[in-house]
Short mmCIF file of C-alpha atoms and ligand atoms in Angstrom, two decimals:
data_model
loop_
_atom_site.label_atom_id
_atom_site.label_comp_id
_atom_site.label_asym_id
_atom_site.label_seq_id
_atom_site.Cartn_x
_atom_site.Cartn_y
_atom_site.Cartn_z
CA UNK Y 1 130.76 99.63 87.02
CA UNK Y 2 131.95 102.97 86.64
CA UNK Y 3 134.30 102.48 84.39
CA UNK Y 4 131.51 100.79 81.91
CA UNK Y 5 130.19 103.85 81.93
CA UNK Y 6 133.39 105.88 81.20
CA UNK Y 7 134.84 103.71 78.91
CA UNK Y 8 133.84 102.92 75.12
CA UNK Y 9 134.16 99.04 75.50
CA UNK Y 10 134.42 97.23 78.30
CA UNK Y 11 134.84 93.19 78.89
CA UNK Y 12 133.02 91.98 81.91
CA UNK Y 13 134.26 88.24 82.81
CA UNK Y 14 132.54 85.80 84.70
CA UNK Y 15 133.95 82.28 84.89
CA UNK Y 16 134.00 80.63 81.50
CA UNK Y 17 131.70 83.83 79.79
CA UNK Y 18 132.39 87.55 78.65
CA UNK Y 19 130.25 89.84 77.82
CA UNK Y 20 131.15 92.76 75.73
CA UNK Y 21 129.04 96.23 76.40
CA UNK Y 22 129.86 99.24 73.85
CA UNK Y 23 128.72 102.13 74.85
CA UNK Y 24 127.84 104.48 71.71
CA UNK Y 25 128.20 108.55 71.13
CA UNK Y 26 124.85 108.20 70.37
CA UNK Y 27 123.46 108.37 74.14
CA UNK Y 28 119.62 110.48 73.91
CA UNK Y 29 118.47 109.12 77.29
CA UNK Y 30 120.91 109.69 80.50
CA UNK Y 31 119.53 106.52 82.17
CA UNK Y 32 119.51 104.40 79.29
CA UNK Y 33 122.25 102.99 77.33
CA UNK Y 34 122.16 102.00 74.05
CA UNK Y 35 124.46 98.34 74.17
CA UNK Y 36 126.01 96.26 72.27
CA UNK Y 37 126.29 92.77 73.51
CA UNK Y 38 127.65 89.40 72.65
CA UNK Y 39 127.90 86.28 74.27
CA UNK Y 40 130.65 83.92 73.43
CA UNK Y 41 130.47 80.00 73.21
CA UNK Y 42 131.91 78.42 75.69
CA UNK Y 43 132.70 74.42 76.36
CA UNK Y 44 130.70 74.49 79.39
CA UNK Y 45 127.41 74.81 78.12
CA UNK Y 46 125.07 74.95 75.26
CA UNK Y 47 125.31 78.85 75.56
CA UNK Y 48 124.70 80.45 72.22
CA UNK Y 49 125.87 83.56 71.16
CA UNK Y 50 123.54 86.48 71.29
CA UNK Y 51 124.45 89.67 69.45
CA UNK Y 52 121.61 92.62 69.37
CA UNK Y 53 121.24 95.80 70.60
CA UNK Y 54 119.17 96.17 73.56
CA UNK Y 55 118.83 98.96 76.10
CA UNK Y 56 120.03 98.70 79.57
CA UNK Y 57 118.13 101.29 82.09
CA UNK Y 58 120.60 101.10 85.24
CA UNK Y 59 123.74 100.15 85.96
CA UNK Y 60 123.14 96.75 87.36
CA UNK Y 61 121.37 94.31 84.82
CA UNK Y 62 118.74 92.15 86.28
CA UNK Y 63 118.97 89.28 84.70
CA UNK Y 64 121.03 86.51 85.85
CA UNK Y 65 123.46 85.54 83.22
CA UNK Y 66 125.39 83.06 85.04
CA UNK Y 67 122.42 81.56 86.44
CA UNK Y 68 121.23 80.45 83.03
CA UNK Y 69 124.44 79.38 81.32
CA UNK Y 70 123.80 76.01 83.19
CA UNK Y 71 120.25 75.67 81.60
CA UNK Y 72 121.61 75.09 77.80
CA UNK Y 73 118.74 75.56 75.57
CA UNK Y 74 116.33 77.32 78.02
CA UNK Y 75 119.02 80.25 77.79
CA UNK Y 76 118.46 80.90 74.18
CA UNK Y 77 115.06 81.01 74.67
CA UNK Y 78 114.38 83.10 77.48
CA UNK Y 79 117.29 85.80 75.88
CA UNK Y 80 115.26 86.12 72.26
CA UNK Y 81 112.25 87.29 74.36
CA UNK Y 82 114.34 89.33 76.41
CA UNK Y 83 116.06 91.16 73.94
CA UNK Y 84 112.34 91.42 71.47
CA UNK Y 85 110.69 92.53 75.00
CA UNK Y 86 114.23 95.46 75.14
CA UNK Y 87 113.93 95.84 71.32
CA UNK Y 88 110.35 96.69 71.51
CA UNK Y 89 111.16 99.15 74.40
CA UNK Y 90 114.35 100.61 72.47
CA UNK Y 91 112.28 101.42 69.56
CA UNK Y 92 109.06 102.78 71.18
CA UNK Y 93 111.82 105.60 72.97
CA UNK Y 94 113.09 106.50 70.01
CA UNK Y 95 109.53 107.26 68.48
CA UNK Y 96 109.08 108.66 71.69
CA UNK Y 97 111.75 111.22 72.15
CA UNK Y 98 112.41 112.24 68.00
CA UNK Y 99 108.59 111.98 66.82
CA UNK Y 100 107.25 112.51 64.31
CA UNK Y 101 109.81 110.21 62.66
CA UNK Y 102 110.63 107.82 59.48
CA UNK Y 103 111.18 103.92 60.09
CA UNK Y 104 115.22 105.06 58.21
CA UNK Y 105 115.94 107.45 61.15
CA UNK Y 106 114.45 104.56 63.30
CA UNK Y 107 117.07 101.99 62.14
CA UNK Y 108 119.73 104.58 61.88
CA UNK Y 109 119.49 105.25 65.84
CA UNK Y 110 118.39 101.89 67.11
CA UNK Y 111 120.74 100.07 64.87
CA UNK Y 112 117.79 97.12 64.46
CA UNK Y 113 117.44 95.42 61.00
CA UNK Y 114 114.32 96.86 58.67
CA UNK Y 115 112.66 93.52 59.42
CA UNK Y 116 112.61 93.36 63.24
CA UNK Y 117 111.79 97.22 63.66
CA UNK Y 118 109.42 96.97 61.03
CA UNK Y 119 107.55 94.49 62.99
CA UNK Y 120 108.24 96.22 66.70
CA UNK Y 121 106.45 99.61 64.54
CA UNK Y 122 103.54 97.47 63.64
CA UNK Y 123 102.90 95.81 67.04
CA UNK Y 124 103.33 98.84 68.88
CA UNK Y 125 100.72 100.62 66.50
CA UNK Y 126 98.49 97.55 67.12
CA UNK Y 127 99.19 98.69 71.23
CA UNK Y 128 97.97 102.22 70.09
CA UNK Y 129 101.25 103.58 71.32
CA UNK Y 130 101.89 104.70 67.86
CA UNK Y 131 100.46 106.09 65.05
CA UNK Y 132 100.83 107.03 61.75
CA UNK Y 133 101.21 111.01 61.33
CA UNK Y 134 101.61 111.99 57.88
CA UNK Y 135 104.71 111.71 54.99
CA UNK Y 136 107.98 113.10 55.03
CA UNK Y 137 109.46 114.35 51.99
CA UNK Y 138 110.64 111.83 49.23
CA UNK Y 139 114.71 111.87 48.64
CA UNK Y 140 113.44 109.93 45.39
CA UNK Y 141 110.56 107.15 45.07
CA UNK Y 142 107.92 106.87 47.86
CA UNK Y 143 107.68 109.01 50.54
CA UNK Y 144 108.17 107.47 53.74
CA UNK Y 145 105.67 107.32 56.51
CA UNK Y 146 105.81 109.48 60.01
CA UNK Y 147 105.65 107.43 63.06
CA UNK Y 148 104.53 109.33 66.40
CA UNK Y 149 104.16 108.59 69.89
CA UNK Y 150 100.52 108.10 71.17
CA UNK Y 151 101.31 109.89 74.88
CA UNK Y 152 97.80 109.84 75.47
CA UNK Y 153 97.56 106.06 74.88
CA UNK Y 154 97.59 105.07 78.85
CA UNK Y 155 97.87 107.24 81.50
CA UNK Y 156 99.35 107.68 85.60
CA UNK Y 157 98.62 108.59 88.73
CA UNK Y 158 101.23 110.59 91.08
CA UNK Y 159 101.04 111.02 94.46
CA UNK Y 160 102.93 113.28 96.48
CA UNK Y 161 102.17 112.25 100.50
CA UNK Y 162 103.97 114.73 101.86
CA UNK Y 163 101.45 115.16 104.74
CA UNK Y 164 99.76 117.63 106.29
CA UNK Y 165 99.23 118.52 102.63
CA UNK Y 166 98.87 115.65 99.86
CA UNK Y 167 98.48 115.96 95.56
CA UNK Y 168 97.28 113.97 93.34
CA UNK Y 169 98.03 114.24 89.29
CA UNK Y 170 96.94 112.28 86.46
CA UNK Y 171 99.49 112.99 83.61
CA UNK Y 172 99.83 111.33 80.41
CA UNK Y 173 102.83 109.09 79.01
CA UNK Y 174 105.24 112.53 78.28
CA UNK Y 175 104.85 113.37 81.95
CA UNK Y 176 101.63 116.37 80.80
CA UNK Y 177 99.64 117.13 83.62
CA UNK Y 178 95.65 116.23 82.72
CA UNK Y 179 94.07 116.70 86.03
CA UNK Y 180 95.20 117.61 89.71
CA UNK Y 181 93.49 118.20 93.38
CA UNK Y 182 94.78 117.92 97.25
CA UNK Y 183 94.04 118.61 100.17
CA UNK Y 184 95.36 119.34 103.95
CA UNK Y 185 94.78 117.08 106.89
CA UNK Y 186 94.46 118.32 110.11
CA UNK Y 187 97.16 118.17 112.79
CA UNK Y 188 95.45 115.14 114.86
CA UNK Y 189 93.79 112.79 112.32
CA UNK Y 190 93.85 109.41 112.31
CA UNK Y 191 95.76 106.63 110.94
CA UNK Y 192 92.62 105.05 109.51
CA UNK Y 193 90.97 108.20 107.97
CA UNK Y 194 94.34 109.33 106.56
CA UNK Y 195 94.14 105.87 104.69
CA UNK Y 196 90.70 106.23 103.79
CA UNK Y 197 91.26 109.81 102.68
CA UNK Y 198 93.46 108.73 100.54
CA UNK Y 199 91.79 105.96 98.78
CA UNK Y 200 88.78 108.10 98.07
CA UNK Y 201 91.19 110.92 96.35
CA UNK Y 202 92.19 108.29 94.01
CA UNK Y 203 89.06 107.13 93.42
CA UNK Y 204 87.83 110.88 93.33
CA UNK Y 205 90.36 112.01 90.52
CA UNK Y 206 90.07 108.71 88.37
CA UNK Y 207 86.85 109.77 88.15
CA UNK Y 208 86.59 113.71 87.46
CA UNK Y 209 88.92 112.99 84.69
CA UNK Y 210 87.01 111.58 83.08
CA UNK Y 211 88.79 108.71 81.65
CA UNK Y 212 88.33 105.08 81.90
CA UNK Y 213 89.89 103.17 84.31
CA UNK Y 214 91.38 100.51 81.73
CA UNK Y 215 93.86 103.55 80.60
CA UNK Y 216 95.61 103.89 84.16
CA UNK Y 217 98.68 102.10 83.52
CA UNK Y 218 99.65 102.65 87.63
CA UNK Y 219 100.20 104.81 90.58
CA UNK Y 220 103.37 106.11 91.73
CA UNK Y 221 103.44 107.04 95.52
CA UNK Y 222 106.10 109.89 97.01
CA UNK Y 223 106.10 108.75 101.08
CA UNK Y 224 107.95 110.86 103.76
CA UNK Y 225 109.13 108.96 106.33
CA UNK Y 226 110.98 105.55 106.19
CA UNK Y 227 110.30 103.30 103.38
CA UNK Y 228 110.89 99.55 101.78
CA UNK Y 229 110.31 100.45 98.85
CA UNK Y 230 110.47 96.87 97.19
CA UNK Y 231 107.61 95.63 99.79
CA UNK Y 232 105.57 98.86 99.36
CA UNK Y 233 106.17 99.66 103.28
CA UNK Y 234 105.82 102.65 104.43
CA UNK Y 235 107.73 102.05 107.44
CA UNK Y 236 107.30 105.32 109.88
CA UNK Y 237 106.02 108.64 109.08
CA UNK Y 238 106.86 110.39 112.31
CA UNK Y 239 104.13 112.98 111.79
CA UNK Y 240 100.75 110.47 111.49
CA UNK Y 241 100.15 109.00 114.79
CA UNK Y 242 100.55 105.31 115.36
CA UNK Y 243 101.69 104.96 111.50
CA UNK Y 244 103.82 102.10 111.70
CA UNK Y 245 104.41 99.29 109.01
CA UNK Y 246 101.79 100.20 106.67
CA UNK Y 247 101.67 97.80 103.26
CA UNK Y 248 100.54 101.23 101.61
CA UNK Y 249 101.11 99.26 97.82
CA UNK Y 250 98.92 96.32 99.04
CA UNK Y 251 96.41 98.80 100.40
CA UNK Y 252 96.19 100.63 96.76
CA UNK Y 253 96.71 97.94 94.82
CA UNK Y 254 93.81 96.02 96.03
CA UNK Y 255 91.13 99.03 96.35
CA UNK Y 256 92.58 100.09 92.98
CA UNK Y 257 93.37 97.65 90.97
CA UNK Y 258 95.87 98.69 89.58
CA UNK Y 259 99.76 98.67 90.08
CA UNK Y 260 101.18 100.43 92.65
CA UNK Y 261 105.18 101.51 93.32
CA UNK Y 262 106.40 103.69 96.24
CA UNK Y 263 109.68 105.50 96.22
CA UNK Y 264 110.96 108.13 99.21
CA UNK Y 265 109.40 111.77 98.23
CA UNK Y 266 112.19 114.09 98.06
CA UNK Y 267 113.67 111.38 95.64
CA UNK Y 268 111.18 112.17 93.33
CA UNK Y 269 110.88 115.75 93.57
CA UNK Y 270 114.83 115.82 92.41
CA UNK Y 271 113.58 113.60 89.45
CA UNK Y 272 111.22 116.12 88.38
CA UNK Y 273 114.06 118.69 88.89
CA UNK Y 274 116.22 117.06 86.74
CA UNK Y 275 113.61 116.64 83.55
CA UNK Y 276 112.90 120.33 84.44
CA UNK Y 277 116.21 122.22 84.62
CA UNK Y 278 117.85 122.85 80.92
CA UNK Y 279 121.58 124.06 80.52
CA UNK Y 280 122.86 122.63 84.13
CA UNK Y 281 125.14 119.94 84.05
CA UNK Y 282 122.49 117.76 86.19
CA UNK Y 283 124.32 114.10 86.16
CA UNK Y 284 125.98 114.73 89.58
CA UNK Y 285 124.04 116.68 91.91
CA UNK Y 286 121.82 117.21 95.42
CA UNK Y 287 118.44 117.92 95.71
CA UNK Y 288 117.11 118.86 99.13
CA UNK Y 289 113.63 119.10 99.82
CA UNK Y 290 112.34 121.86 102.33
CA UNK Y 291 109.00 120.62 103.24
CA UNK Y 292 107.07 119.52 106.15
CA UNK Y 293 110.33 117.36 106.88
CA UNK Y 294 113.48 118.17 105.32
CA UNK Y 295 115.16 115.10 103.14
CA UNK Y 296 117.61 114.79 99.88
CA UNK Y 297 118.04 112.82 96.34
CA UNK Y 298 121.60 112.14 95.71
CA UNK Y 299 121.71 112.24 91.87
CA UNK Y 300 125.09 110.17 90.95
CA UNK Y 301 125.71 109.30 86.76
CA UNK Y 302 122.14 110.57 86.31
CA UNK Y 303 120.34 108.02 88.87
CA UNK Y 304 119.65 108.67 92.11
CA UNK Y 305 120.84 107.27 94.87
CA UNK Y 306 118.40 104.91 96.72
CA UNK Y 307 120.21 103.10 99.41
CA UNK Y 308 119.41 99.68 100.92
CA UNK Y 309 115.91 99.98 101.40
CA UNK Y 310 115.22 103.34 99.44
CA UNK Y 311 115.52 105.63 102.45
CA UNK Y 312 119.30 107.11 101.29
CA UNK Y 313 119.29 111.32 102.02
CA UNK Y 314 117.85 111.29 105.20
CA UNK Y 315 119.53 114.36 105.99
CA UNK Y 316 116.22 115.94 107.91
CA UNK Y 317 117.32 113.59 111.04
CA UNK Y 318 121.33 114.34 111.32
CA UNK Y 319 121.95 115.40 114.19
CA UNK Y 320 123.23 119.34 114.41
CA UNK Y 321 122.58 120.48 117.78
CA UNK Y 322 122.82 117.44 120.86
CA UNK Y 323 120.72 119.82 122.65
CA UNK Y 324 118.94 121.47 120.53
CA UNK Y 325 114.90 121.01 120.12
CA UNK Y 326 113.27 117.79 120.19
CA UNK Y 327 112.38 116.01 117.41
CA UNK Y 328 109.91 113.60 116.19
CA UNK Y 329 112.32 111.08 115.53
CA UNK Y 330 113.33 110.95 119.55
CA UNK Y 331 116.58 112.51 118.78
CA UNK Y 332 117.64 116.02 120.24
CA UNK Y 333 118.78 118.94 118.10
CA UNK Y 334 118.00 117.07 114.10
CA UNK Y 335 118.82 119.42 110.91
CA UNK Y 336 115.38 119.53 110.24
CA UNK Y 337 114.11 121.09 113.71
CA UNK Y 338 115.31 124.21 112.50
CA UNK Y 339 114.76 123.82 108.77
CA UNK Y 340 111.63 122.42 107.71
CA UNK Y 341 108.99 124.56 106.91
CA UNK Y 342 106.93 123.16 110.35
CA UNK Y 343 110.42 124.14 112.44
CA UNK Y 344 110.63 127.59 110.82
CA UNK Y 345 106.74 128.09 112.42
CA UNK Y 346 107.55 126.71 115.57
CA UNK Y 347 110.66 128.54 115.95
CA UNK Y 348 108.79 132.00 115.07
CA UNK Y 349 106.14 131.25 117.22
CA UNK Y 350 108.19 130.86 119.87
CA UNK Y 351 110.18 133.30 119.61
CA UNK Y 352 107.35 135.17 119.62
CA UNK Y 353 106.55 133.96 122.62
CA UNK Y 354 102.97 132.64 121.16
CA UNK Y 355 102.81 129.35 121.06
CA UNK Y 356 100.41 127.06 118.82
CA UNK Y 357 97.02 128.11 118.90
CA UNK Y 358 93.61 127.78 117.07
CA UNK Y 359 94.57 131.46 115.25
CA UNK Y 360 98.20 130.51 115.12
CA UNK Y 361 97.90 127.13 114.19
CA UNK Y 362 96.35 128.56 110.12
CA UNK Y 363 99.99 130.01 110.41
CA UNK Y 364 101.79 128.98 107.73
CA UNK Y 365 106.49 129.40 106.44
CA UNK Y 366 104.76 131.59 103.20
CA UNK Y 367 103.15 134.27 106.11
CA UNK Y 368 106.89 134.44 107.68
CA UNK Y 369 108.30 134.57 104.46
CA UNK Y 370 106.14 137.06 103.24
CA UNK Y 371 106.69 139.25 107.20
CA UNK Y 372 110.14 138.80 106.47
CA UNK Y 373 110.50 140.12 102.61
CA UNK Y 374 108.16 143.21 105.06
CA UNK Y 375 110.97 143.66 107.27
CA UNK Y 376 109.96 141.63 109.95
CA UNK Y 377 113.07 141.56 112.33
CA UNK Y 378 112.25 138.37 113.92
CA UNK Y 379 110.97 136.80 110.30
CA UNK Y 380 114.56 137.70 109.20
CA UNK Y 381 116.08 136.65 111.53
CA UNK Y 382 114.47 132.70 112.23
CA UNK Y 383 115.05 132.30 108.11
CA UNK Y 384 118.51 133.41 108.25
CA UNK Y 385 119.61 131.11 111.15
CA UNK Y 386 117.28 128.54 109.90
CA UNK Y 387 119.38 129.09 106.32
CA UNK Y 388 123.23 128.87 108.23
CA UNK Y 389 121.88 125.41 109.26
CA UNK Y 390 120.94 124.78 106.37
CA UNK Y 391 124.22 125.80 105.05
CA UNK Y 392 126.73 124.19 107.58
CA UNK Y 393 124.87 120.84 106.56
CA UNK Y 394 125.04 121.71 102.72
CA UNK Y 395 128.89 122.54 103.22
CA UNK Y 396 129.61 119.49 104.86
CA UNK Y 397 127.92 117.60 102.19
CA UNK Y 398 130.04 119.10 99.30
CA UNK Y 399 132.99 117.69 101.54
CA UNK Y 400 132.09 114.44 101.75
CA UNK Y 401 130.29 113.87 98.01
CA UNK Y 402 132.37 116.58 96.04
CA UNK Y 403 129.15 117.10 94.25
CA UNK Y 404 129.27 121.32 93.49
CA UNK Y 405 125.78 121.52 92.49
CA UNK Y 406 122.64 121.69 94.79
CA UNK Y 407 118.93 122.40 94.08
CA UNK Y 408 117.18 123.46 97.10
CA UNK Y 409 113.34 123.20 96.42
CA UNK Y 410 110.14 123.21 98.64
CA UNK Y 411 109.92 126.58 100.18
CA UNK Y 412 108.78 129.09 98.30
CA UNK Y 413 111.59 131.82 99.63
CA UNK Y 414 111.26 133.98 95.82
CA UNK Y 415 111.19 138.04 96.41
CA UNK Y 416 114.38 138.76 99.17
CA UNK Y 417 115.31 134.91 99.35
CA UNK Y 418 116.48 135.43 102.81
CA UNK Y 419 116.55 131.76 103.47
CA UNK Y 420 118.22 131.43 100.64
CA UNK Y 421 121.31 133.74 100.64
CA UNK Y 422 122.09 132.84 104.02
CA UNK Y 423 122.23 128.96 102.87
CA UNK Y 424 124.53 130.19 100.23
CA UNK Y 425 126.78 132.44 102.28
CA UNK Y 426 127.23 129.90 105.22
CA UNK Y 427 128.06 127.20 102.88
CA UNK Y 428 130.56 129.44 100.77
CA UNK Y 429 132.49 130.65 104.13
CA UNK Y 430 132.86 126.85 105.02
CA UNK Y 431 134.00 125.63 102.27
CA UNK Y 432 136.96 128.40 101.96
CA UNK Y 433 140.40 126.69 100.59
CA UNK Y 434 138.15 123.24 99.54
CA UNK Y 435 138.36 122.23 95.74
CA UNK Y 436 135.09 123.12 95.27
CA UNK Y 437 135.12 126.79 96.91
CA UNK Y 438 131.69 128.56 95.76
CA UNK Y 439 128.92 125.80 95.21
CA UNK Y 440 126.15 126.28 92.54
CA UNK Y 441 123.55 126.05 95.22
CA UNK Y 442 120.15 127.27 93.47
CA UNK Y 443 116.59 127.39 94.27
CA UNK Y 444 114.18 124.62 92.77
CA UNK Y 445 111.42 124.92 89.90
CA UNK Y 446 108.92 122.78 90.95
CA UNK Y 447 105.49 124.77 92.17
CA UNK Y 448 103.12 123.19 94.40
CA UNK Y 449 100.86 121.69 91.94
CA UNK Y 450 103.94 119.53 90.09
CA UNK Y 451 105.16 117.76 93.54
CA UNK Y 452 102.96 114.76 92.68
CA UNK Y 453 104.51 114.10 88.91
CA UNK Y 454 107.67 112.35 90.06
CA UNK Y 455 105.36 109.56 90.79
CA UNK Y 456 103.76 109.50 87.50
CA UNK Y 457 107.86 109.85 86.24
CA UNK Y 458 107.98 106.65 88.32
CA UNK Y 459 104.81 104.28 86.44
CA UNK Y 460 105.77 105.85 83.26
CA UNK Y 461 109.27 104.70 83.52
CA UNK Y 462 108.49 101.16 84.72
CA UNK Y 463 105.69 101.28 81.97
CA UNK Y 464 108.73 101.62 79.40
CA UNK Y 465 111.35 99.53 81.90
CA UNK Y 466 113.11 97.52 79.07
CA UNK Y 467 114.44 94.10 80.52
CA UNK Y 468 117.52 93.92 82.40
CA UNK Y 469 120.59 91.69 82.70
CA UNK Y 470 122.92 91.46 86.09
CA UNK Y 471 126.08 90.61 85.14
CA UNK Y 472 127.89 90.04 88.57
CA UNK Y 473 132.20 90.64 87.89
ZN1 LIG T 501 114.98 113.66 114.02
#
């Protein structure tokens, strides 16, 4: 697959059928890719050829090609609403990302004939995803009509469960935040209020909105923890007690009504990062997410990396010390038992010899960041070791992916970045005499308040999902 990405043409064969994919200059989107394809005829079946551009949003096409060449005329069929269903999606992005816009530039980037876009502009206007905004100026006869984007059309919820703490968002269809709350649980709550908590946050921000339900095209759910994400499991979250196997996108969906899709957390936090950060070559890169937990998003060709069952980066539970501090997970010694924000507490507390308690308990890694930026020896010094591990993990990371850049978001280390520069410093001195020598290693731009909108990045990009075709070489 990678070389259908590098190359301008490529010819995929299957059997008795080849499929040719072009990839144009002309690439706005980094997950999308404008195509090309055609289908040849072929004595084996009543296969017809199929030539229109269409948009393909990942690298593996879902739609079973070889399946339907046995199914003659069904395959014509089922392809001209695929590719109107793609078409429709192709040209609704391009009103989305060059707005306000003319239906010429609209054929000039989609490539579609004046007939079927004019059509696409019409139904999508009747969807009140676009509107009419205006004239541009006349080259000579009438002036032609602006299209925009309607990003307040439908709107979606994002949650960010990173528990203790959870957010909600509401944003509209460009990803603006409309509305936002959260909360904290407490240490020892309960599977069953947690879920009920939760349901009546939802409900709670639907309604101080104050828009109608109808509009809310979906939730998008950030879960720490292991996942499925295709069933909606949320498998373990180490931190709730007796939170095992819970169907947390049959639970919404039904109390909701509306759809629900979960993803890993951290792997949406690096999704926000990478809408976020301008001028940084952001196709290849890591994002690791300091939180309660620690985890990662792989980002590989601009997608990231979700593994089997969408649990890939779970660096918070590699093991760095065999006899280091226990862990949640069972394990001795994990990464994140020095490095997550709940580690860098317990390890200051007892260093400190103090220990939780009810005063110590409100204490939270912004207090020992902020002791530490006061020249709090002992501050200093559980963020700096915390930051080698850090570090050491990062390092061997580089050497195993080659990837050179790395976002480190979640704790809020700004002012002295202790944590920070001893990340960078451990990771430089390992990686002495490696090809990549000094990693861009940089501190994330997501605040508190944005954690939640990689879940409403996640319904408004299945909103917009074009179709997809799997063509298995
Ligand atoms: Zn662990």
């Amino acid at each position: 697959m990678d070389s259908f990405i590098k190359s301008q043409m490529c010819v995929f064969r299957h059997g008795n059928f080849s499929l040719d994919l072009c990839h144009p200059d002309s690439v706005s989107k980094p997950l999308v890719y404008q195509t090309r394809a055609f289908a040849t005829e072929n004595s084996g079946s009543n296969f017809s050829i199929i030539s229109s551009s269409f948009w393909l949003n990942e690298l593996e096409f879902n739609f079973s090609i070889q399946h339907n060449l046995h199914k003659g005329n069904n395959m014509k069929k089922n392809t001209t609403a695929l590719v109107r269903k793609a078409n429709k999606a192709l040209v609704l992005t391009t009103i989305k990302d060059n707005e306000p816009i003319t239906l010429e530039d609209v054929l000039k980037i989609t490539n579609l004939s004046r007939p079927t876009a004019h059509t696409i502009i019409k139904e999508l206007m009747d969807d009140k995803l676009v509107y009419k905004h205006g004239y541009a100026e006349s080259s000579g006869g009438r002036m032609p009509i602006l299209y925009c984007f309607n990003a307040t059309a439908h709107y979606a919820i994002g949650v960010d469960f990173e528990f203790p703490p959870v957010r909600l968002i509401i944003s509209d269809l460009k990803g603006k935040l409309i509305h936002s709350k959260g909360w904290v649980f407490s240490r020892n709550v309960s599977k069953e209020k947690v879920i009920d908590d939760l349901l009546h946050g939802i409900e709670e921000i639907i309604i101080d909105s104050g828009i109608s339900k109808e509009k809310f095209i979906g939730i998008g759910v950030g879960l720490p923890g292991i996942i499925d994400y295709e069933k909606g499991l949320s498998k373990n979250i180490e931190r709730i007690a007796n939170w095992h196997n819970v169907n947390i996108k049959e639970i919404l969906q039904k109390r909701l009504e509306l759809p629900v899709y979960i993803r890993n957390d951290v792997h949406l936090l690096g999704l926000i990062e990478k809408e976020l950060y301008q001028g940084v070559n952001m196709s290849n890169f890591i994002y690791i997410g300091i939180r309660a937990g620690t985890g990662m998003a792989i980002f590989i060709n601009d997608t990231f990396f979700k593994g089997m069952m969408g649990n890939a980066g779970f660096l918070g539970h590699t093991i760095v010390e065999s006899e280091g501090p226990n862990c949640t997970c069972g394990n001795k010694g994990c990464l994140e038992t020095y490095t997550s924000e709940l580690a860098i507490v317990r390890r200051y507390l007892e260093a400190a010899n103090l220990g939780f308690s009810e005063e110590n308990d409100n204490l939270s890694v912004s207090d020992i960041i902020e002791k530490a930026n006061e020249n709090d020896p002992l501050a200093i010094e559980i963020l700096e070791s915390s930051g080698q591990y850090l570090g050491i993990a990062i390092s061997n990371l580089i050497k195993i992916l080659e990837i050179p850049t790395v976002i480190i978001g979640g704790l809020v280390d700004t002012k002295k970045q202790i944590f920070l520069n001893s990340v960078i410093q451990e990771a430089n001195k390992n990686l002495l005499n490696y090809s990549i020598d000094t990693p861009f290693i940089i501190k994330g731009s997501l605040t508190h308040e944005s954690f939640a909108l990689g879940g409403c990045l996640l319904v408004i990009d299945n909103f917009n999902k074009a179709p997809f075709l799997r063509v298995h070489i």
